[in-house]
Amino acid sequence: MFGTSYEIGRVFGVPIKLDISLIVLALWLWFLAGNLIEGLMAGMILMLSVALHELGHTYASLKFGYRVKDITLMLIGGRASLLDMPREPWKEFVVAASGPLISGVLWLGGRQLAQALAPVSPILWDVFYWLARINKVLFLFNLLPAFPMDGGRLLRAGLAQRIGRLRATFIASRIGRVLAVLMGLYGLFNGRW
């Protein structure tokens, strides 16, 4: 995002880069949490959750034979840079859905584990509480039908089956613009998330 990203590892042979802007978001979570340990834990869970979400897209892409240049984790989320884009709508649907699917599993699994571990260990409850909370936001936000986000790609893939890729892209991008304006107005007049 700001042009400062550092490779932190490789998975499936794909470089994973951490943009310095994600550290800003992790620090904001630290502030939100109210204490140092919980805030650091929430920040690390955020980075891990975004990475796993993007690895979902990457894994599906690689299974279809598409090349992935890298994964970048940044303030606005993550991005798996595909060198080959799926042309068949059903493949685009699978690739787009795989990230939110991972986030959904982490959300529901984290919620179940937090409930089960609450009486046993407050520390483990905290870990799984933050895992569920962060992935719930990732899951729901990514399913907004705002192209080029995952939800917009799912919408385009569904529309492309019926009306063709070009027209579907036009419609999905227009819906994305409307949602962006509505979210901006909501933020402006509501003053909070």
mmCIF file of N, CA and C in Angstrom, residues 52-163:
data_model
loop_
_atom_site.group_PDB
_atom_site.id
_atom_site.type_symbol
_atom_site.label_atom_id
_atom_site.label_comp_id
_atom_site.label_asym_id
_atom_site.label_seq_id
_atom_site.Cartn_x
_atom_site.Cartn_y
_atom_site.Cartn_z
ATOM 1 N N LEU A 52 -4.098 -16.354 6.221
ATOM 2 C CA LEU A 52 -4.827 -17.594 5.933
ATOM 3 C C LEU A 52 -5.933 -17.359 4.904
ATOM 4 N N HIS A 53 -6.617 -16.227 4.997
ATOM 5 C CA HIS A 53 -7.644 -15.864 4.022
ATOM 6 C C HIS A 53 -7.039 -15.834 2.615
ATOM 7 N N GLU A 54 -5.905 -15.147 2.469
ATOM 8 C CA GLU A 54 -5.254 -15.034 1.164
ATOM 9 C C GLU A 54 -4.681 -16.372 0.706
ATOM 10 N N LEU A 55 -4.234 -17.189 1.647
ATOM 11 C CA LEU A 55 -3.753 -18.526 1.275
ATOM 12 C C LEU A 55 -4.894 -19.390 0.752
ATOM 13 N N GLY A 56 -6.118 -19.141 1.210
ATOM 14 C CA GLY A 56 -7.274 -19.843 0.642
ATOM 15 C C GLY A 56 -7.411 -19.550 -0.838
ATOM 16 N N HIS A 57 -7.324 -18.261 -1.207
ATOM 17 C CA HIS A 57 -7.374 -17.880 -2.622
ATOM 18 C C HIS A 57 -6.209 -18.501 -3.394
ATOM 19 N N THR A 58 -5.030 -18.436 -2.785
ATOM 20 C CA THR A 58 -3.823 -18.944 -3.434
ATOM 21 C C THR A 58 -3.920 -20.441 -3.694
ATOM 22 N N TYR A 59 -4.344 -21.184 -2.705
ATOM 23 C CA TYR A 59 -4.444 -22.635 -2.845
ATOM 24 C C TYR A 59 -5.409 -23.005 -3.977
ATOM 25 N N ALA A 60 -6.588 -22.366 -3.988
ATOM 26 C CA ALA A 60 -7.568 -22.651 -5.047
ATOM 27 C C ALA A 60 -6.999 -22.290 -6.414
ATOM 28 N N SER A 61 -6.311 -21.152 -6.507
ATOM 29 C CA SER A 61 -5.720 -20.730 -7.778
ATOM 30 C C SER A 61 -4.693 -21.737 -8.269
ATOM 31 N N LEU A 62 -3.822 -22.162 -7.359
ATOM 32 C CA LEU A 62 -2.782 -23.122 -7.736
ATOM 33 C C LEU A 62 -3.391 -24.461 -8.146
ATOM 34 N N LYS A 63 -4.454 -24.886 -7.493
ATOM 35 C CA LYS A 63 -5.110 -26.147 -7.846
ATOM 36 C C LYS A 63 -5.688 -26.101 -9.262
ATOM 37 N N PHE A 64 -6.122 -24.919 -9.702
ATOM 38 C CA PHE A 64 -6.627 -24.763 -11.068
ATOM 39 C C PHE A 64 -5.506 -24.536 -12.073
ATOM 40 N N GLY A 65 -4.268 -24.478 -11.604
ATOM 41 C CA GLY A 65 -3.132 -24.289 -12.505
ATOM 42 C C GLY A 65 -2.778 -22.843 -12.769
ATOM 43 N N TYR A 66 -3.343 -21.907 -11.991
ATOM 44 C CA TYR A 66 -3.022 -20.492 -12.163
ATOM 45 C C TYR A 66 -1.788 -20.146 -11.338
ATOM 46 N N ARG A 67 -0.982 -19.241 -11.853
ATOM 47 C CA ARG A 67 0.225 -18.820 -11.157
ATOM 48 C C ARG A 67 -0.078 -17.646 -10.231
ATOM 49 N N VAL A 68 0.563 -17.668 -9.063
ATOM 50 C CA VAL A 68 0.388 -16.600 -8.080
ATOM 51 C C VAL A 68 1.751 -15.950 -7.854
ATOM 52 N N LYS A 69 1.823 -14.647 -8.087
ATOM 53 C CA LYS A 69 3.089 -13.914 -7.949
ATOM 54 C C LYS A 69 3.483 -13.793 -6.482
ATOM 55 N N ASP A 70 2.551 -13.291 -5.643
ATOM 56 C CA ASP A 70 2.839 -13.118 -4.226
ATOM 57 C C ASP A 70 1.544 -12.835 -3.468
ATOM 58 N N ILE A 71 1.670 -12.821 -2.163
ATOM 59 C CA ILE A 71 0.584 -12.420 -1.268
ATOM 60 C C ILE A 71 1.117 -11.231 -0.484
ATOM 61 N N THR A 72 0.352 -10.145 -0.447
ATOM 62 C CA THR A 72 0.742 -8.978 0.333
ATOM 63 C C THR A 72 -0.316 -8.731 1.398
ATOM 64 N N LEU A 73 0.131 -8.637 2.637
ATOM 65 C CA LEU A 73 -0.746 -8.350 3.771
ATOM 66 C C LEU A 73 -0.602 -6.872 4.092
ATOM 67 N N MET A 74 -1.733 -6.127 4.056
ATOM 68 C CA MET A 74 -1.662 -4.677 4.240
ATOM 69 C C MET A 74 -2.860 -4.157 5.010
ATOM 70 N N LEU A 75 -2.864 -2.853 5.262
ATOM 71 C CA LEU A 75 -3.885 -2.184 6.062
ATOM 72 C C LEU A 75 -5.300 -2.485 5.569
ATOM 73 N N ILE A 76 -5.502 -2.471 4.274
ATOM 74 C CA ILE A 76 -6.839 -2.672 3.723
ATOM 75 C C ILE A 76 -7.172 -4.146 3.542
ATOM 76 N N GLY A 77 -6.351 -5.018 4.098
ATOM 77 C CA GLY A 77 -6.594 -6.454 3.987
ATOM 78 C C GLY A 77 -5.414 -7.138 3.336
ATOM 79 N N GLY A 78 -5.677 -8.051 2.474
ATOM 80 C CA GLY A 78 -4.608 -8.766 1.799
ATOM 81 C C GLY A 78 -4.894 -8.829 0.317
ATOM 82 N N ARG A 79 -3.863 -9.227 -0.425
ATOM 83 C CA ARG A 79 -4.035 -9.361 -1.867
ATOM 84 C C ARG A 79 -3.158 -10.506 -2.346
ATOM 85 N N ALA A 80 -3.777 -11.477 -2.963
ATOM 86 C CA ALA A 80 -3.037 -12.528 -3.650
ATOM 87 C C ALA A 80 -2.956 -12.087 -5.111
ATOM 88 N N SER A 81 -1.749 -11.804 -5.573
ATOM 89 C CA SER A 81 -1.561 -11.316 -6.947
ATOM 90 C C SER A 81 -1.467 -12.495 -7.901
ATOM 91 N N LEU A 82 -2.545 -12.710 -8.651
ATOM 92 C CA LEU A 82 -2.588 -13.812 -9.612
ATOM 93 C C LEU A 82 -1.977 -13.354 -10.938
ATOM 94 N N LEU A 83 -1.100 -14.175 -11.477
ATOM 95 C CA LEU A 83 -0.534 -13.881 -12.794
ATOM 96 C C LEU A 83 -1.462 -14.362 -13.902
ATOM 97 N N ASP A 84 -2.294 -15.345 -13.592
ATOM 98 C CA ASP A 84 -3.300 -15.846 -14.530
ATOM 99 C C ASP A 84 -4.655 -15.712 -13.842
ATOM 100 N N MET A 85 -5.602 -15.105 -14.517
ATOM 101 C CA MET A 85 -6.936 -14.919 -13.935
ATOM 102 C C MET A 85 -7.884 -15.987 -14.462
ATOM 103 N N PRO A 86 -8.747 -16.524 -13.584
ATOM 104 C CA PRO A 86 -9.740 -17.498 -14.052
ATOM 105 C C PRO A 86 -10.687 -16.863 -15.061
ATOM 106 N N ARG A 87 -10.896 -17.522 -16.174
ATOM 107 C CA ARG A 87 -11.821 -17.036 -17.198
ATOM 108 C C ARG A 87 -13.187 -17.700 -17.077
ATOM 109 N N GLU A 88 -13.203 -18.947 -16.645
ATOM 110 C CA GLU A 88 -14.477 -19.641 -16.482
ATOM 111 C C GLU A 88 -15.137 -19.132 -15.198
ATOM 112 N N PRO A 89 -16.425 -18.729 -15.281
ATOM 113 C CA PRO A 89 -17.100 -18.174 -14.108
ATOM 114 C C PRO A 89 -17.072 -19.090 -12.879
ATOM 115 N N TRP A 90 -17.237 -20.385 -13.071
ATOM 116 C CA TRP A 90 -17.267 -21.268 -11.911
ATOM 117 C C TRP A 90 -15.906 -21.337 -11.226
ATOM 118 N N LYS A 91 -14.818 -21.226 -11.988
ATOM 119 C CA LYS A 91 -13.489 -21.216 -11.384
ATOM 120 C C LYS A 91 -13.250 -19.904 -10.633
ATOM 121 N N GLU A 92 -13.693 -18.798 -11.237
ATOM 122 C CA GLU A 92 -13.577 -17.515 -10.536
ATOM 123 C C GLU A 92 -14.370 -17.556 -9.235
ATOM 124 N N PHE A 93 -15.544 -18.172 -9.274
ATOM 125 C CA PHE A 93 -16.374 -18.289 -8.076
ATOM 126 C C PHE A 93 -15.633 -19.063 -6.985
ATOM 127 N N VAL A 94 -15.040 -20.193 -7.348
ATOM 128 C CA VAL A 94 -14.322 -21.026 -6.369
ATOM 129 C C VAL A 94 -13.131 -20.264 -5.784
ATOM 130 N N VAL A 95 -12.340 -19.603 -6.636
ATOM 131 C CA VAL A 95 -11.176 -18.853 -6.163
ATOM 132 C C VAL A 95 -11.621 -17.709 -5.246
ATOM 133 N N ALA A 96 -12.672 -16.985 -5.643
ATOM 134 C CA ALA A 96 -13.156 -15.864 -4.827
ATOM 135 C C ALA A 96 -13.759 -16.339 -3.508
ATOM 136 N N ALA A 97 -14.433 -17.476 -3.521
ATOM 137 C CA ALA A 97 -15.101 -17.971 -2.316
ATOM 138 C C ALA A 97 -14.137 -18.608 -1.322
ATOM 139 N N SER A 98 -12.989 -19.049 -1.780
ATOM 140 C CA SER A 98 -12.087 -19.802 -0.910
ATOM 141 C C SER A 98 -11.530 -18.967 0.248
ATOM 142 N N GLY A 99 -11.274 -17.683 0.047
ATOM 143 C CA GLY A 99 -10.792 -16.818 1.130
ATOM 144 C C GLY A 99 -11.844 -16.633 2.216
ATOM 145 N N PRO A 100 -13.065 -16.175 1.850
ATOM 146 C CA PRO A 100 -14.111 -16.053 2.860
ATOM 147 C C PRO A 100 -14.469 -17.382 3.525
ATOM 148 N N LEU A 101 -14.350 -18.473 2.792
ATOM 149 C CA LEU A 101 -14.618 -19.781 3.395
ATOM 150 C C LEU A 101 -13.656 -20.039 4.556
ATOM 151 N N ILE A 102 -12.376 -19.747 4.357
ATOM 152 C CA ILE A 102 -11.383 -19.899 5.426
ATOM 153 C C ILE A 102 -11.741 -18.988 6.603
ATOM 154 N N SER A 103 -12.074 -17.726 6.315
ATOM 155 C CA SER A 103 -12.435 -16.785 7.382
ATOM 156 C C SER A 103 -13.677 -17.258 8.131
ATOM 157 N N GLY A 104 -14.655 -17.797 7.415
ATOM 158 C CA GLY A 104 -15.871 -18.300 8.050
ATOM 159 C C GLY A 104 -15.594 -19.474 8.972
ATOM 160 N N VAL A 105 -14.739 -20.374 8.539
ATOM 161 C CA VAL A 105 -14.379 -21.534 9.371
ATOM 162 C C VAL A 105 -13.642 -21.065 10.625
ATOM 163 N N LEU A 106 -12.722 -20.104 10.455
ATOM 164 C CA LEU A 106 -11.991 -19.582 11.619
ATOM 165 C C LEU A 106 -12.920 -18.840 12.579
ATOM 166 N N TRP A 107 -13.885 -18.117 12.045
ATOM 167 C CA TRP A 107 -14.862 -17.408 12.879
ATOM 168 C C TRP A 107 -15.681 -18.402 13.704
ATOM 169 N N LEU A 108 -16.317 -19.352 13.022
ATOM 170 C CA LEU A 108 -17.190 -20.291 13.730
ATOM 171 C C LEU A 108 -16.400 -21.234 14.636
ATOM 172 N N GLY A 109 -15.243 -21.685 14.162
ATOM 173 C CA GLY A 109 -14.413 -22.551 14.996
ATOM 174 C C GLY A 109 -13.875 -21.813 16.209
ATOM 175 N N GLY A 110 -13.438 -20.567 16.018
ATOM 176 C CA GLY A 110 -12.950 -19.752 17.134
ATOM 177 C C GLY A 110 -14.037 -19.490 18.157
ATOM 178 N N ARG A 111 -15.250 -19.243 17.668
ATOM 179 C CA ARG A 111 -16.377 -18.997 18.581
ATOM 180 C C ARG A 111 -16.682 -20.229 19.422
ATOM 181 N N GLN A 112 -16.707 -21.393 18.781
ATOM 182 C CA GLN A 112 -16.983 -22.639 19.500
ATOM 183 C C GLN A 112 -15.892 -22.926 20.536
ATOM 184 N N LEU A 113 -14.639 -22.755 20.129
ATOM 185 C CA LEU A 113 -13.534 -23.018 21.051
ATOM 186 C C LEU A 113 -13.520 -22.019 22.206
ATOM 187 N N ALA A 114 -13.839 -20.751 21.939
ATOM 188 C CA ALA A 114 -13.896 -19.750 23.016
ATOM 189 C C ALA A 114 -14.951 -20.139 24.043
ATOM 190 N N GLN A 115 -16.120 -20.558 23.570
ATOM 191 C CA GLN A 115 -17.183 -20.971 24.499
ATOM 192 C C GLN A 115 -16.774 -22.201 25.297
ATOM 193 N N ALA A 116 -16.130 -23.154 24.651
ATOM 194 C CA ALA A 116 -15.745 -24.390 25.327
ATOM 195 C C ALA A 116 -14.622 -24.151 26.337
ATOM 196 N N LEU A 117 -13.720 -23.216 26.027
ATOM 197 C CA LEU A 117 -12.551 -23.013 26.880
ATOM 198 C C LEU A 117 -12.722 -21.910 27.914
ATOM 199 N N ALA A 118 -13.833 -21.178 27.871
ATOM 200 C CA ALA A 118 -14.056 -20.079 28.820
ATOM 201 C C ALA A 118 -13.925 -20.523 30.276
ATOM 202 N N PRO A 119 -14.538 -21.643 30.677
ATOM 203 C CA PRO A 119 -14.408 -22.027 32.085
ATOM 204 C C PRO A 119 -13.028 -22.604 32.431
ATOM 205 N N VAL A 120 -12.284 -23.028 31.433
ATOM 206 C CA VAL A 120 -11.011 -23.712 31.666
ATOM 207 C C VAL A 120 -9.836 -22.734 31.735
ATOM 208 N N SER A 121 -9.753 -21.813 30.765
ATOM 209 C CA SER A 121 -8.588 -20.934 30.666
ATOM 210 C C SER A 121 -8.973 -19.569 30.102
ATOM 211 N N PRO A 122 -8.878 -18.520 30.913
ATOM 212 C CA PRO A 122 -9.166 -17.176 30.409
ATOM 213 C C PRO A 122 -8.221 -16.759 29.268
ATOM 214 N N ILE A 123 -6.985 -17.231 29.296
ATOM 215 C CA ILE A 123 -6.027 -16.865 28.243
ATOM 216 C C ILE A 123 -6.440 -17.478 26.912
ATOM 217 N N LEU A 124 -6.783 -18.778 26.926
ATOM 218 C CA LEU A 124 -7.233 -19.419 25.691
ATOM 219 C C LEU A 124 -8.562 -18.838 25.221
ATOM 220 N N TRP A 125 -9.426 -18.460 26.162
ATOM 221 C CA TRP A 125 -10.674 -17.810 25.778
ATOM 222 C C TRP A 125 -10.368 -16.533 25.003
ATOM 223 N N ASP A 126 -9.413 -15.722 25.506
ATOM 224 C CA ASP A 126 -9.022 -14.488 24.817
ATOM 225 C C ASP A 126 -8.540 -14.763 23.401
ATOM 226 N N VAL A 127 -7.677 -15.767 23.243
ATOM 227 C CA VAL A 127 -7.130 -16.097 21.925
ATOM 228 C C VAL A 127 -8.256 -16.428 20.952
ATOM 229 N N PHE A 128 -9.152 -17.309 21.360
ATOM 230 C CA PHE A 128 -10.206 -17.747 20.440
ATOM 231 C C PHE A 128 -11.315 -16.705 20.292
ATOM 232 N N TYR A 129 -11.513 -15.871 21.304
ATOM 233 C CA TYR A 129 -12.455 -14.754 21.185
ATOM 234 C C TYR A 129 -11.978 -13.820 20.069
ATOM 235 N N TRP A 130 -10.689 -13.429 20.108
ATOM 236 C CA TRP A 130 -10.155 -12.530 19.086
ATOM 237 C C TRP A 130 -10.127 -13.194 17.715
ATOM 238 N N LEU A 131 -9.817 -14.485 17.680
ATOM 239 C CA LEU A 131 -9.835 -15.216 16.409
ATOM 240 C C LEU A 131 -11.235 -15.152 15.789
ATOM 241 N N ALA A 132 -12.270 -15.394 16.597
ATOM 242 C CA ALA A 132 -13.648 -15.362 16.103
ATOM 243 C C ALA A 132 -14.052 -13.948 15.691
ATOM 244 N N ARG A 133 -13.739 -12.973 16.528
ATOM 245 C CA ARG A 133 -14.157 -11.590 16.260
ATOM 246 C C ARG A 133 -13.524 -11.052 14.973
ATOM 247 N N ILE A 134 -12.234 -11.253 14.827
ATOM 248 C CA ILE A 134 -11.523 -10.743 13.650
ATOM 249 C C ILE A 134 -12.009 -11.440 12.386
ATOM 250 N N ASN A 135 -12.176 -12.749 12.445
ATOM 251 C CA ASN A 135 -12.593 -13.476 11.244
ATOM 252 C C ASN A 135 -14.052 -13.256 10.896
ATOM 253 N N LYS A 136 -14.880 -12.927 11.865
ATOM 254 C CA LYS A 136 -16.267 -12.557 11.568
ATOM 255 C C LYS A 136 -16.275 -11.296 10.704
ATOM 256 N N VAL A 137 -15.468 -10.306 11.086
ATOM 257 C CA VAL A 137 -15.384 -9.065 10.316
ATOM 258 C C VAL A 137 -14.810 -9.341 8.923
ATOM 259 N N LEU A 138 -13.731 -10.135 8.858
ATOM 260 C CA LEU A 138 -13.143 -10.471 7.554
ATOM 261 C C LEU A 138 -14.157 -11.185 6.658
ATOM 262 N N PHE A 139 -14.875 -12.129 7.226
ATOM 263 C CA PHE A 139 -15.861 -12.900 6.459
ATOM 264 C C PHE A 139 -16.961 -11.997 5.916
ATOM 265 N N LEU A 140 -17.595 -11.223 6.804
ATOM 266 C CA LEU A 140 -18.732 -10.396 6.385
ATOM 267 C C LEU A 140 -18.302 -9.266 5.445
ATOM 268 N N PHE A 141 -17.185 -8.612 5.759
ATOM 269 C CA PHE A 141 -16.724 -7.512 4.918
ATOM 270 C C PHE A 141 -16.366 -8.001 3.516
ATOM 271 N N ASN A 142 -15.703 -9.137 3.434
ATOM 272 C CA ASN A 142 -15.285 -9.653 2.127
ATOM 273 C C ASN A 142 -16.449 -10.153 1.285
ATOM 274 N N LEU A 143 -17.585 -10.418 1.889
ATOM 275 C CA LEU A 143 -18.737 -10.863 1.108
ATOM 276 C C LEU A 143 -19.605 -9.705 0.594
ATOM 277 N N LEU A 144 -19.253 -8.462 0.959
ATOM 278 C CA LEU A 144 -19.980 -7.330 0.374
ATOM 279 C C LEU A 144 -19.802 -7.384 -1.144
ATOM 280 N N PRO A 145 -20.885 -7.217 -1.891
ATOM 281 C CA PRO A 145 -20.778 -7.347 -3.352
ATOM 282 C C PRO A 145 -20.157 -6.114 -4.009
ATOM 283 N N ALA A 146 -18.971 -5.734 -3.535
ATOM 284 C CA ALA A 146 -18.263 -4.561 -4.039
ATOM 285 C C ALA A 146 -17.038 -5.022 -4.810
ATOM 286 N N PHE A 147 -17.139 -5.012 -6.124
ATOM 287 C CA PHE A 147 -16.022 -5.406 -6.977
ATOM 288 C C PHE A 147 -14.885 -4.402 -6.805
ATOM 289 N N PRO A 148 -13.650 -4.806 -6.628
ATOM 290 C CA PRO A 148 -13.050 -6.106 -6.887
ATOM 291 C C PRO A 148 -12.890 -6.996 -5.646
ATOM 292 N N MET A 149 -13.603 -6.696 -4.572
ATOM 293 C CA MET A 149 -13.512 -7.555 -3.390
ATOM 294 C C MET A 149 -14.121 -8.920 -3.695
ATOM 295 N N ASP A 150 -13.949 -9.843 -2.764
ATOM 296 C CA ASP A 150 -14.412 -11.209 -2.980
ATOM 297 C C ASP A 150 -15.902 -11.275 -3.310
ATOM 298 N N GLY A 151 -16.708 -10.536 -2.572
ATOM 299 C CA GLY A 151 -18.150 -10.547 -2.831
ATOM 300 C C GLY A 151 -18.485 -10.031 -4.222
ATOM 301 N N GLY A 152 -17.752 -9.024 -4.685
ATOM 302 C CA GLY A 152 -17.944 -8.508 -6.038
ATOM 303 C C GLY A 152 -17.523 -9.515 -7.098
ATOM 304 N N ARG A 153 -16.479 -10.258 -6.810
ATOM 305 C CA ARG A 153 -16.039 -11.306 -7.746
ATOM 306 C C ARG A 153 -17.037 -12.467 -7.775
ATOM 307 N N LEU A 154 -17.608 -12.775 -6.617
ATOM 308 C CA LEU A 154 -18.649 -13.809 -6.577
ATOM 309 C C LEU A 154 -19.865 -13.361 -7.383
ATOM 310 N N LEU A 155 -20.236 -12.089 -7.214
ATOM 311 C CA LEU A 155 -21.360 -11.538 -7.973
ATOM 312 C C LEU A 155 -21.062 -11.584 -9.471
ATOM 313 N N ARG A 156 -19.860 -11.152 -9.861
ATOM 314 C CA ARG A 156 -19.513 -11.167 -11.290
ATOM 315 C C ARG A 156 -19.547 -12.587 -11.849
ATOM 316 N N ALA A 157 -19.002 -13.530 -11.096
ATOM 317 C CA ALA A 157 -18.988 -14.915 -11.565
ATOM 318 C C ALA A 157 -20.406 -15.436 -11.757
ATOM 319 N N GLY A 158 -21.304 -15.113 -10.810
ATOM 320 C CA GLY A 158 -22.699 -15.544 -10.933
ATOM 321 C C GLY A 158 -23.388 -14.899 -12.131
ATOM 322 N N LEU A 159 -23.163 -13.607 -12.321
ATOM 323 C CA LEU A 159 -23.772 -12.899 -13.451
ATOM 324 C C LEU A 159 -23.186 -13.350 -14.790
ATOM 325 N N ALA A 160 -21.884 -13.630 -14.807
ATOM 326 C CA ALA A 160 -21.216 -14.009 -16.057
ATOM 327 C C ALA A 160 -21.778 -15.298 -16.640
ATOM 328 N N GLN A 161 -22.292 -16.152 -15.793
ATOM 329 C CA GLN A 161 -22.914 -17.389 -16.277
ATOM 330 C C GLN A 161 -24.084 -17.080 -17.212
ATOM 331 N N ARG A 162 -24.780 -15.975 -16.939
ATOM 332 C CA ARG A 162 -25.995 -15.646 -17.687
ATOM 333 C C ARG A 162 -25.809 -14.561 -18.749
ATOM 334 N N ILE A 163 -24.987 -13.539 -18.413
ATOM 335 C CA ILE A 163 -24.937 -12.375 -19.313
ATOM 336 C C ILE A 163 -23.554 -12.097 -19.896
#
